mmCIF file of C-alpha atoms in Angstrom:
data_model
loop_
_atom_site.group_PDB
_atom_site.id
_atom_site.type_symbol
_atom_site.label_atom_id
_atom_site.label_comp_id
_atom_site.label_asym_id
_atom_site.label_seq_id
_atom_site.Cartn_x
_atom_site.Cartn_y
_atom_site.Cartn_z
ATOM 1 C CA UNK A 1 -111.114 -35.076 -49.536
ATOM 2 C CA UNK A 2 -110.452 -38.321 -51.954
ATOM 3 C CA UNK A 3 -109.208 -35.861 -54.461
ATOM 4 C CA UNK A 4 -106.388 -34.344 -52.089
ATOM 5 C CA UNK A 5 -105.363 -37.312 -50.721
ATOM 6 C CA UNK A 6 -104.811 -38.339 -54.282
ATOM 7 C CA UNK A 7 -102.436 -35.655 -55.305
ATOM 8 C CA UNK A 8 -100.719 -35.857 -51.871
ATOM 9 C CA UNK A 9 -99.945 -39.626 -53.112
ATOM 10 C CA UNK A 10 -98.486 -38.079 -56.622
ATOM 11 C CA UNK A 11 -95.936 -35.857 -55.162
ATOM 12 C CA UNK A 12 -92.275 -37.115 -54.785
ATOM 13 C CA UNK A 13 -90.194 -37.772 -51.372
ATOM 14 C CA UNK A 14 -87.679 -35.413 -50.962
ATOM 15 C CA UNK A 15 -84.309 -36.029 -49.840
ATOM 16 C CA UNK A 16 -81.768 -33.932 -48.461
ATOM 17 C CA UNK A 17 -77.932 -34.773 -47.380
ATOM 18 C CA UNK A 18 -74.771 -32.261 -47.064
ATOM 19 C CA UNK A 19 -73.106 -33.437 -50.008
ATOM 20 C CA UNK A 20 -73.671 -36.646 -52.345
ATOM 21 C CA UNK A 21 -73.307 -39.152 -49.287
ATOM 22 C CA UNK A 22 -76.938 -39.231 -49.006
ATOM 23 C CA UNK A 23 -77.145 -40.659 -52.148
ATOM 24 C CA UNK A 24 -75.978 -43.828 -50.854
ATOM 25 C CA UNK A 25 -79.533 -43.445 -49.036
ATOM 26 C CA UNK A 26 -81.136 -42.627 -52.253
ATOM 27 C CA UNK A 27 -79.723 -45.849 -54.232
ATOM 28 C CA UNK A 28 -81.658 -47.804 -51.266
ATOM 29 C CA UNK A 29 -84.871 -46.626 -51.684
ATOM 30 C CA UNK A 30 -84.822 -46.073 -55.339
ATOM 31 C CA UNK A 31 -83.822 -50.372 -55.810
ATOM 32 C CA UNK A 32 -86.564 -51.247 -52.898
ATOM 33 C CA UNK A 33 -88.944 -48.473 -54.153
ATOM 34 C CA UNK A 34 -88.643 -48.579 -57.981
ATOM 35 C CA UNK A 35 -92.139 -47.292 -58.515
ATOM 36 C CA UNK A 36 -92.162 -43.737 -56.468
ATOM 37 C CA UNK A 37 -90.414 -40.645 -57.478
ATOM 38 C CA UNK A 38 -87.568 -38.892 -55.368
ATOM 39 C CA UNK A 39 -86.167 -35.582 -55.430
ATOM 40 C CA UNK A 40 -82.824 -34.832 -53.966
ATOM 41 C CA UNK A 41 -80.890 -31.937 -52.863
ATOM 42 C CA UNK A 42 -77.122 -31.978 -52.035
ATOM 43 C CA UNK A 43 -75.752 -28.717 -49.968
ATOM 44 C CA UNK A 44 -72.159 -29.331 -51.984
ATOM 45 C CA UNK A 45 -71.635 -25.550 -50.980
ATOM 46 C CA UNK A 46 -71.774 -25.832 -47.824
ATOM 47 C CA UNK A 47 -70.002 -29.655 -46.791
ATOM 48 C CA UNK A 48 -68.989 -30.906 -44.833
ATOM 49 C CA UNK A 49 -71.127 -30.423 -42.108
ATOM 50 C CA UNK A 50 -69.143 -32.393 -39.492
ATOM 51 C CA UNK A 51 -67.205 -29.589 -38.113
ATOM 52 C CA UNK A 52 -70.290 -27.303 -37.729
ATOM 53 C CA UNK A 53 -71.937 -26.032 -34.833
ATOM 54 C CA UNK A 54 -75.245 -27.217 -33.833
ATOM 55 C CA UNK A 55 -77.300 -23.937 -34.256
ATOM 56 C CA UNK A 56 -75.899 -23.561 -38.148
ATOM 57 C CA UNK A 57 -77.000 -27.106 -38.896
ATOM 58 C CA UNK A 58 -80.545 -26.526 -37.543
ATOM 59 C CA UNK A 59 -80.715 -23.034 -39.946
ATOM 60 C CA UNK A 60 -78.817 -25.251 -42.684
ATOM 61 C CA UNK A 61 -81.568 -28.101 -42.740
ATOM 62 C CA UNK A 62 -84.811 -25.942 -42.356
ATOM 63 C CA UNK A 63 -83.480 -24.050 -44.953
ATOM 64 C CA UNK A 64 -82.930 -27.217 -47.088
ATOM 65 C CA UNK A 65 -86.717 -28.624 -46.105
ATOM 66 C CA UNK A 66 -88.439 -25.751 -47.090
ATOM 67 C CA UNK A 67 -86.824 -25.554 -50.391
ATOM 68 C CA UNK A 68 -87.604 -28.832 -50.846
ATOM 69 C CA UNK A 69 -91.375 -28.686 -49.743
ATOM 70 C CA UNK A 70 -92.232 -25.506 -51.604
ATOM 71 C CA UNK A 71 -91.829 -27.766 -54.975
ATOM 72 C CA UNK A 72 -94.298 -30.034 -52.962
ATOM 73 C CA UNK A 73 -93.367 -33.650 -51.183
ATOM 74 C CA UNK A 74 -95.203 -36.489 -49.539
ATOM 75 C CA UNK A 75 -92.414 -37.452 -47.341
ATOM 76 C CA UNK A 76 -88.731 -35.759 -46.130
ATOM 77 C CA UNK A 77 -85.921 -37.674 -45.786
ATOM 78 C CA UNK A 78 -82.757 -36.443 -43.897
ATOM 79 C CA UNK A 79 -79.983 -38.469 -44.895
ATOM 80 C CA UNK A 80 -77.652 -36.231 -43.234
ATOM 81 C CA UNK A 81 -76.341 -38.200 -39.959
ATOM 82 C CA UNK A 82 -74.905 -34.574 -38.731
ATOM 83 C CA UNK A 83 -78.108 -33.190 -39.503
ATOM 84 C CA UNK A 84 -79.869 -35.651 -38.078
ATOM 85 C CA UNK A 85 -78.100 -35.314 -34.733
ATOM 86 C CA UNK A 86 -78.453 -31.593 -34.631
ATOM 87 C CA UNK A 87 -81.471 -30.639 -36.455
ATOM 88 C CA UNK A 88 -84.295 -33.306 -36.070
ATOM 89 C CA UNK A 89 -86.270 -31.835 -33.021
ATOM 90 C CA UNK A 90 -86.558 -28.412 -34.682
ATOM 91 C CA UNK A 91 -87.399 -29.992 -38.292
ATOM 92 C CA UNK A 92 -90.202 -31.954 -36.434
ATOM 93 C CA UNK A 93 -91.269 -28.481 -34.162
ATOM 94 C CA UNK A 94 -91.191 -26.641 -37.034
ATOM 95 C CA UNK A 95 -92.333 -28.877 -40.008
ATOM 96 C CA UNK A 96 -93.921 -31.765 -38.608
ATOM 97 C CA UNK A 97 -97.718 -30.964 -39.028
ATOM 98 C CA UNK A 98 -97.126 -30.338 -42.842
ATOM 99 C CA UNK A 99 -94.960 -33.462 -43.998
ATOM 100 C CA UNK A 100 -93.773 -36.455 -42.444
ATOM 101 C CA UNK A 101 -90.016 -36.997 -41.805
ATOM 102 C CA UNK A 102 -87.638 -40.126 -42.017
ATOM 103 C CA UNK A 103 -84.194 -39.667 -40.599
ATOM 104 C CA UNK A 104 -80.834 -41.633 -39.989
ATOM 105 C CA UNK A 105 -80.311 -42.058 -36.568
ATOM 106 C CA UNK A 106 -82.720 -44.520 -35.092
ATOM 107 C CA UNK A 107 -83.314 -46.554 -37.850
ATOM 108 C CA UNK A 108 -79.486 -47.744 -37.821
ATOM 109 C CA UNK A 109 -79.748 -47.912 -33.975
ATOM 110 C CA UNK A 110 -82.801 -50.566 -33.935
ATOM 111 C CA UNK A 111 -81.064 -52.185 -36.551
ATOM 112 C CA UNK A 112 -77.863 -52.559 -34.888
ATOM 113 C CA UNK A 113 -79.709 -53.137 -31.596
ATOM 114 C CA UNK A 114 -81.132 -56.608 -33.097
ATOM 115 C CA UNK A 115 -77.827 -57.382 -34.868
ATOM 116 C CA UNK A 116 -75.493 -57.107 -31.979
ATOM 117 C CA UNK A 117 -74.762 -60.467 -30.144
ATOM 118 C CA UNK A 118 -72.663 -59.192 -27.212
ATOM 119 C CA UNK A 119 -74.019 -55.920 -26.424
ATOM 120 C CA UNK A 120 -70.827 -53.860 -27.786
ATOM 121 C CA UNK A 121 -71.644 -51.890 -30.743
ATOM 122 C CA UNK A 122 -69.624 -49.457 -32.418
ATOM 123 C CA UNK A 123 -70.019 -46.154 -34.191
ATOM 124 C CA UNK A 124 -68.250 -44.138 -36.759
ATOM 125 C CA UNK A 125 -69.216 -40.366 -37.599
ATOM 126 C CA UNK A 126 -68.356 -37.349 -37.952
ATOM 127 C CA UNK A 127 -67.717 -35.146 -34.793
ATOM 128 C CA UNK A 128 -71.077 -32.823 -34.483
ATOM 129 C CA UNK A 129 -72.599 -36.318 -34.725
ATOM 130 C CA UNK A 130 -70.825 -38.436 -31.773
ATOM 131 C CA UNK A 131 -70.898 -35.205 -30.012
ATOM 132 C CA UNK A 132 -74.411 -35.098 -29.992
ATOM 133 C CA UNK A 133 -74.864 -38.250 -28.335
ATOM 134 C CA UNK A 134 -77.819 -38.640 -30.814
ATOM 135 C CA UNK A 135 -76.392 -42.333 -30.830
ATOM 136 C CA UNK A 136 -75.999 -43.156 -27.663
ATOM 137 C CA UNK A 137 -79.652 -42.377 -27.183
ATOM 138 C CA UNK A 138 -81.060 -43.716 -29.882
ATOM 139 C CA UNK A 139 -79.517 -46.909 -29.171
ATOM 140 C CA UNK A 140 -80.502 -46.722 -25.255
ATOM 141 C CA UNK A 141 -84.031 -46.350 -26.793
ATOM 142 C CA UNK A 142 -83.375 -49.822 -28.722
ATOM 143 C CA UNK A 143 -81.751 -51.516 -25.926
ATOM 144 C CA UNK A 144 -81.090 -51.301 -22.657
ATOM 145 C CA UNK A 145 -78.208 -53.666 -22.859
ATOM 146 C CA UNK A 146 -76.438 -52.637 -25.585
ATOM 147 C CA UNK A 147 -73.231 -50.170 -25.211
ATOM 148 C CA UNK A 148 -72.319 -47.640 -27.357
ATOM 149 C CA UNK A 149 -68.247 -47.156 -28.730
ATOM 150 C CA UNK A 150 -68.430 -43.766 -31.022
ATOM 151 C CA UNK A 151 -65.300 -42.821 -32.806
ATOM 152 C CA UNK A 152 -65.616 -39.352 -34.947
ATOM 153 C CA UNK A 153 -63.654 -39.471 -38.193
ATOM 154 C CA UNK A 154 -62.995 -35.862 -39.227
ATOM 155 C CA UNK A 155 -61.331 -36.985 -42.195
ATOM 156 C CA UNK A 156 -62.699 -39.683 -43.334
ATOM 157 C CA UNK A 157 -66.162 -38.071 -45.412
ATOM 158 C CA UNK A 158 -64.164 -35.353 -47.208
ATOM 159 C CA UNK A 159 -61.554 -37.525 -48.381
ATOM 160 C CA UNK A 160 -64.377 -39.742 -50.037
ATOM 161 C CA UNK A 161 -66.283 -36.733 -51.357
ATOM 162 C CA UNK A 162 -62.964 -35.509 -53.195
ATOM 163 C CA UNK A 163 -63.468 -38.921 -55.369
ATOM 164 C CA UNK A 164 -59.862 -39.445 -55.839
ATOM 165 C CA UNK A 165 -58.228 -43.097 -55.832
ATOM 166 C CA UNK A 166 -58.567 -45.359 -52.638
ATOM 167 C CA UNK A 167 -55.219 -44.807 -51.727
ATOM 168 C CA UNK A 168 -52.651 -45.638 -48.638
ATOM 169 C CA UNK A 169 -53.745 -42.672 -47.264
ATOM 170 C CA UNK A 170 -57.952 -43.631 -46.457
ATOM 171 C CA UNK A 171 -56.576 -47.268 -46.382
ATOM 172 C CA UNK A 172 -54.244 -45.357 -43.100
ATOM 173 C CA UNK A 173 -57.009 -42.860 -42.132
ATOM 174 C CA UNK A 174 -59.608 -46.270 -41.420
ATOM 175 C CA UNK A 175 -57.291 -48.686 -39.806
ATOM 176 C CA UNK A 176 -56.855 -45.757 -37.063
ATOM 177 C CA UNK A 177 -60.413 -44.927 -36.809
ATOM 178 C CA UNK A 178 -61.341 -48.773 -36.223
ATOM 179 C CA UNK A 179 -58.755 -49.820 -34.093
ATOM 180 C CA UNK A 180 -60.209 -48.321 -30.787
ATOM 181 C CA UNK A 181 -63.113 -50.618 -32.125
ATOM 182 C CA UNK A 182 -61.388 -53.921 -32.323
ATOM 183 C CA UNK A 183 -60.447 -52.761 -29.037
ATOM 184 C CA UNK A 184 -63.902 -52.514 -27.592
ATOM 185 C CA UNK A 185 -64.550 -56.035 -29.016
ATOM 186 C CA UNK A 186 -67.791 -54.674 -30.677
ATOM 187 C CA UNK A 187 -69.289 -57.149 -32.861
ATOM 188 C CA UNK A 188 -71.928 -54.162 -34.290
ATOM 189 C CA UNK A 189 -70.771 -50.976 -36.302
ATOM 190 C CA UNK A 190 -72.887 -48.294 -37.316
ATOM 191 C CA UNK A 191 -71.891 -46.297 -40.627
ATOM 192 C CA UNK A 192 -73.232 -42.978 -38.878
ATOM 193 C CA UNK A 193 -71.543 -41.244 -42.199
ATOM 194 C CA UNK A 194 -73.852 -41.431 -45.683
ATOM 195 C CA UNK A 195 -70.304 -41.571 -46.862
ATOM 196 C CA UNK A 196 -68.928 -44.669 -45.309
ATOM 197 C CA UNK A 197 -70.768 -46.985 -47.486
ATOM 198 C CA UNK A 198 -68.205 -46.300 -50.348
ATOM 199 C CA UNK A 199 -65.397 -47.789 -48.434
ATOM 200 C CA UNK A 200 -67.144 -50.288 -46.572
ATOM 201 C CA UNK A 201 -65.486 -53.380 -48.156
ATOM 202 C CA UNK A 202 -62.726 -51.810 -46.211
ATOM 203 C CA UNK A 203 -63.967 -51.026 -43.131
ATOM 204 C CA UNK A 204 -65.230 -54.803 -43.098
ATOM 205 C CA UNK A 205 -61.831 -55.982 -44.069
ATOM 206 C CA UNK A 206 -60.313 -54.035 -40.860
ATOM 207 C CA UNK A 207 -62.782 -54.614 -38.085
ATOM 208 C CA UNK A 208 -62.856 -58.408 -39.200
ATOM 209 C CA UNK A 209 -65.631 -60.791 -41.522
ATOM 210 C CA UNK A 210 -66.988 -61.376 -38.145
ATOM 211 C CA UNK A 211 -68.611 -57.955 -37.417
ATOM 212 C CA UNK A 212 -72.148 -56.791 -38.741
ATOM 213 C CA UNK A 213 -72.063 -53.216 -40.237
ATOM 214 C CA UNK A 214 -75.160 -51.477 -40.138
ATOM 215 C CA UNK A 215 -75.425 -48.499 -42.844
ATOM 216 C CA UNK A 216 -78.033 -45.761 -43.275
ATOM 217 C CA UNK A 217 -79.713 -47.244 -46.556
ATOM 218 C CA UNK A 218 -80.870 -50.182 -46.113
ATOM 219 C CA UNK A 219 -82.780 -48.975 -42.507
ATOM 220 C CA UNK A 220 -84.256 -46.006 -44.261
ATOM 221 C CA UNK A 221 -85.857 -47.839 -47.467
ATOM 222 C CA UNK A 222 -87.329 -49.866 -45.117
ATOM 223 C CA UNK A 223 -88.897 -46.965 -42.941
ATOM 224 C CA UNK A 224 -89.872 -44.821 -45.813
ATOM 225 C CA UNK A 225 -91.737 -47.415 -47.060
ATOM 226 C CA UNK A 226 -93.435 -48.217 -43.770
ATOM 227 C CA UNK A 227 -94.404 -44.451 -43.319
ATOM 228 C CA UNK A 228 -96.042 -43.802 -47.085
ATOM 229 C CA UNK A 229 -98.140 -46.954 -45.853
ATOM 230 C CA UNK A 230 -99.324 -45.693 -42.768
ATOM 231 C CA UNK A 231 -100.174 -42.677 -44.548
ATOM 232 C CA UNK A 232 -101.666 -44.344 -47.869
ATOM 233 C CA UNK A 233 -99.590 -41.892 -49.916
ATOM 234 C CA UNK A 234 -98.070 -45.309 -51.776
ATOM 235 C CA UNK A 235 -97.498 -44.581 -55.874
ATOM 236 C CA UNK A 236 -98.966 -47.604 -57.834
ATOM 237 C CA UNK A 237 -96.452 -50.544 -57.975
ATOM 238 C CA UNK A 238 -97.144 -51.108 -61.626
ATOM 239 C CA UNK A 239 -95.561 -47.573 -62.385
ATOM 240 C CA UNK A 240 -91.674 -46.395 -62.616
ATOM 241 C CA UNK A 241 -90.788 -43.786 -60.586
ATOM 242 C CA UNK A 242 -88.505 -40.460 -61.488
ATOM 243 C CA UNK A 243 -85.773 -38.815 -59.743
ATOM 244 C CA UNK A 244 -84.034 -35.805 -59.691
ATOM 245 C CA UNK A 245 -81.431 -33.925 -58.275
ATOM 246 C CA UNK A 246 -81.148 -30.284 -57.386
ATOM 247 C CA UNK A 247 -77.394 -28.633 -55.417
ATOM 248 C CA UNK A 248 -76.032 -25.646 -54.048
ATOM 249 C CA UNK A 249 -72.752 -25.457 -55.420
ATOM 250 C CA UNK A 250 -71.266 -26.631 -59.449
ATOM 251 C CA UNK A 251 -73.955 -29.463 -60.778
ATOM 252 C CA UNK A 252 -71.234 -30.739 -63.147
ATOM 253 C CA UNK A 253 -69.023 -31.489 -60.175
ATOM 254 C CA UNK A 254 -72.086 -32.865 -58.408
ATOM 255 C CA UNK A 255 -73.056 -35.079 -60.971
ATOM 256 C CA UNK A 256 -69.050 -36.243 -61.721
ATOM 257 C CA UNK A 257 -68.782 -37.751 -57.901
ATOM 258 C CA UNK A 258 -72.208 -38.539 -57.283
ATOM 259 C CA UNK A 259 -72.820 -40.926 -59.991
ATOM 260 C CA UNK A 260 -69.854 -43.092 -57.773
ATOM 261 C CA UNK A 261 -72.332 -42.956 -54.795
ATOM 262 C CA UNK A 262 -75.719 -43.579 -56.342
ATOM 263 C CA UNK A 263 -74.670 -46.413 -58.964
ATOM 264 C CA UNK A 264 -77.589 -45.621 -61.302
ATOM 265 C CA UNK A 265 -77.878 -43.286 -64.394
ATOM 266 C CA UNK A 266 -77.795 -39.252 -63.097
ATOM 267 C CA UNK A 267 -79.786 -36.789 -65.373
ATOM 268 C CA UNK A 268 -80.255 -32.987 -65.228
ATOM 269 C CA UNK A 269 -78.569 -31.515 -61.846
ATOM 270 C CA UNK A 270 -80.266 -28.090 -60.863
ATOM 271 C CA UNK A 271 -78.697 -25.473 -59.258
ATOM 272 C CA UNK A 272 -80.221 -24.037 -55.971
ATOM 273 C CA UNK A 273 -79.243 -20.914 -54.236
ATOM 274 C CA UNK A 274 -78.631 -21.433 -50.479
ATOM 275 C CA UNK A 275 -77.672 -19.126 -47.617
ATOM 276 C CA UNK A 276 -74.070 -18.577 -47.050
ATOM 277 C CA UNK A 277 -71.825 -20.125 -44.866
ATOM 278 C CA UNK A 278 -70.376 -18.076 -41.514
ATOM 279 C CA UNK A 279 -66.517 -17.973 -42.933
ATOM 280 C CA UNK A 280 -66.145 -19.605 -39.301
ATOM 281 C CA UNK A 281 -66.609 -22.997 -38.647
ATOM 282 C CA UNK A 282 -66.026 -24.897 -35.234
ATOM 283 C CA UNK A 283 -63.112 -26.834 -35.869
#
């Protein structure tokens, strides 16, 4: 029994995220958890996800999952907000006895739940994730005070996928998607996007110095490490952990925008074949 429970503790935590936002999630736990190793698998092929329908991002992350856990993994990590919203009761029906999984979602939600000062907290996503009121009760769960003010941002993730220049365009693009927030008078917002982190220095600049944004990182380092605890699958601290990175569409291009998100050195990129996506998308 010692001896499984030993290799269990050896294996990396996988990571999975519809494009290279997640690896805004990554850079988190790879600063706070310097000493475990990570792999991490991007669906470039198939992003964005925010226009999709509920049942293809279910098939999308189980898909995803069990690529991931048939290299082996001690812990999965969505870092997908849309997949999160969509797919986290079937990834814990169908996977749940074999791994243990860490999601967006509720972290952010307790987070923002102790931040907020007035109740009003706000919330920008993409639209399969404010329409899945994931949010709302995640955040119910958290408080019973607290009110939620979503605003979906259809734009917003692919423009800072396509890495170009911060230009008068996104500068445009988030003044309109925070001014129903000023509105509200929310003094919370949650980056329900892996992407938003990038431009966060302007999303803090528009809803005001005032307001506590609440990103997807820093509350899943925290519960990752919390969960290989109560599991006592921790690596040694006196080690230095690996990564690596696997996608479903060009690795070069991968590696050429990611590097912007993750802020630390990117090795190999493997290709991974994925299902294809219905030509159709909800719009």
């Amino acid at each position: 029994m010692g001896a499984v429970a030993v290799a269990q503790s050896e294996l990396p935590i996988a990571v999975f995220d519809s494009g290279v936002g997640g690896l805004t999630v990554l850079h988190e736990c790879l600063v706070s958890l310097p000493h475990e190793d990570f792999v991490y698998l991007g669906d470039t092929a198939r992003f964005p996800y925010g226009p999709r329908l509920r049942e293809e991002l279910e098939a999308f992350s189980l898909e995803l999952a069990r690529i991931l856990l048939a290299d082996g993994a001690k812990l999965l990590v969505v870092a997908c907000n849309s997949a999160t919203a969509a797919a986290l009761p079937a990834l814990r029906r169908e996977l749940g006895a074999e791994v243990g999984i860490v999601s967006v979602v509720g972290p952010e939600s307790r987070l923002a739940a102790r931040a907020t000062r007035n109740g009003e907290v706000g919330l920008l996503a993409t639209e399969a994730t404010v329409a899945s009121g994931a949010y709302e009760a995640a955040l119910a769960e958290a408080s019973r005070d607290a009110r939620l003010h979503p605003v979906a941002c259809p734009e917003l993730a692919p423009l800072i996928q396509a890495g170009g220049e911060v230009d008068d365009r996104v500068v445009a693009q988030v003044e309109a998607y925070c001014d129903p927030l000023r509105d509200a008078d929310v003094d919370t917002v949650i980056l329900g996007c892996t992407h938003y982190p990038l431009v966060r220095p302007m999303l803090q600049r528009s809803l005001g110095r005032a307001v506590k944004v609440v990103s997807s990182g820093e509350a899943i380092a925290d519960e990752v490490e919390v969960a290989l605890r109560q599991r006592g699958l921790e690596r040694p601290e006196d080690r230095r952990g690996e990564y690596r990175f696997l996608c479903s569409a060009d690795p070069e291009s991968f590696r050429a925008v990611g590097t912007r998100f993750l802020q630390l050195p990117m090795g190999e990129v493997r290709h991974v074949d994925v299902s294809p996506a219905p030509k159709a998308a909800a719009a």
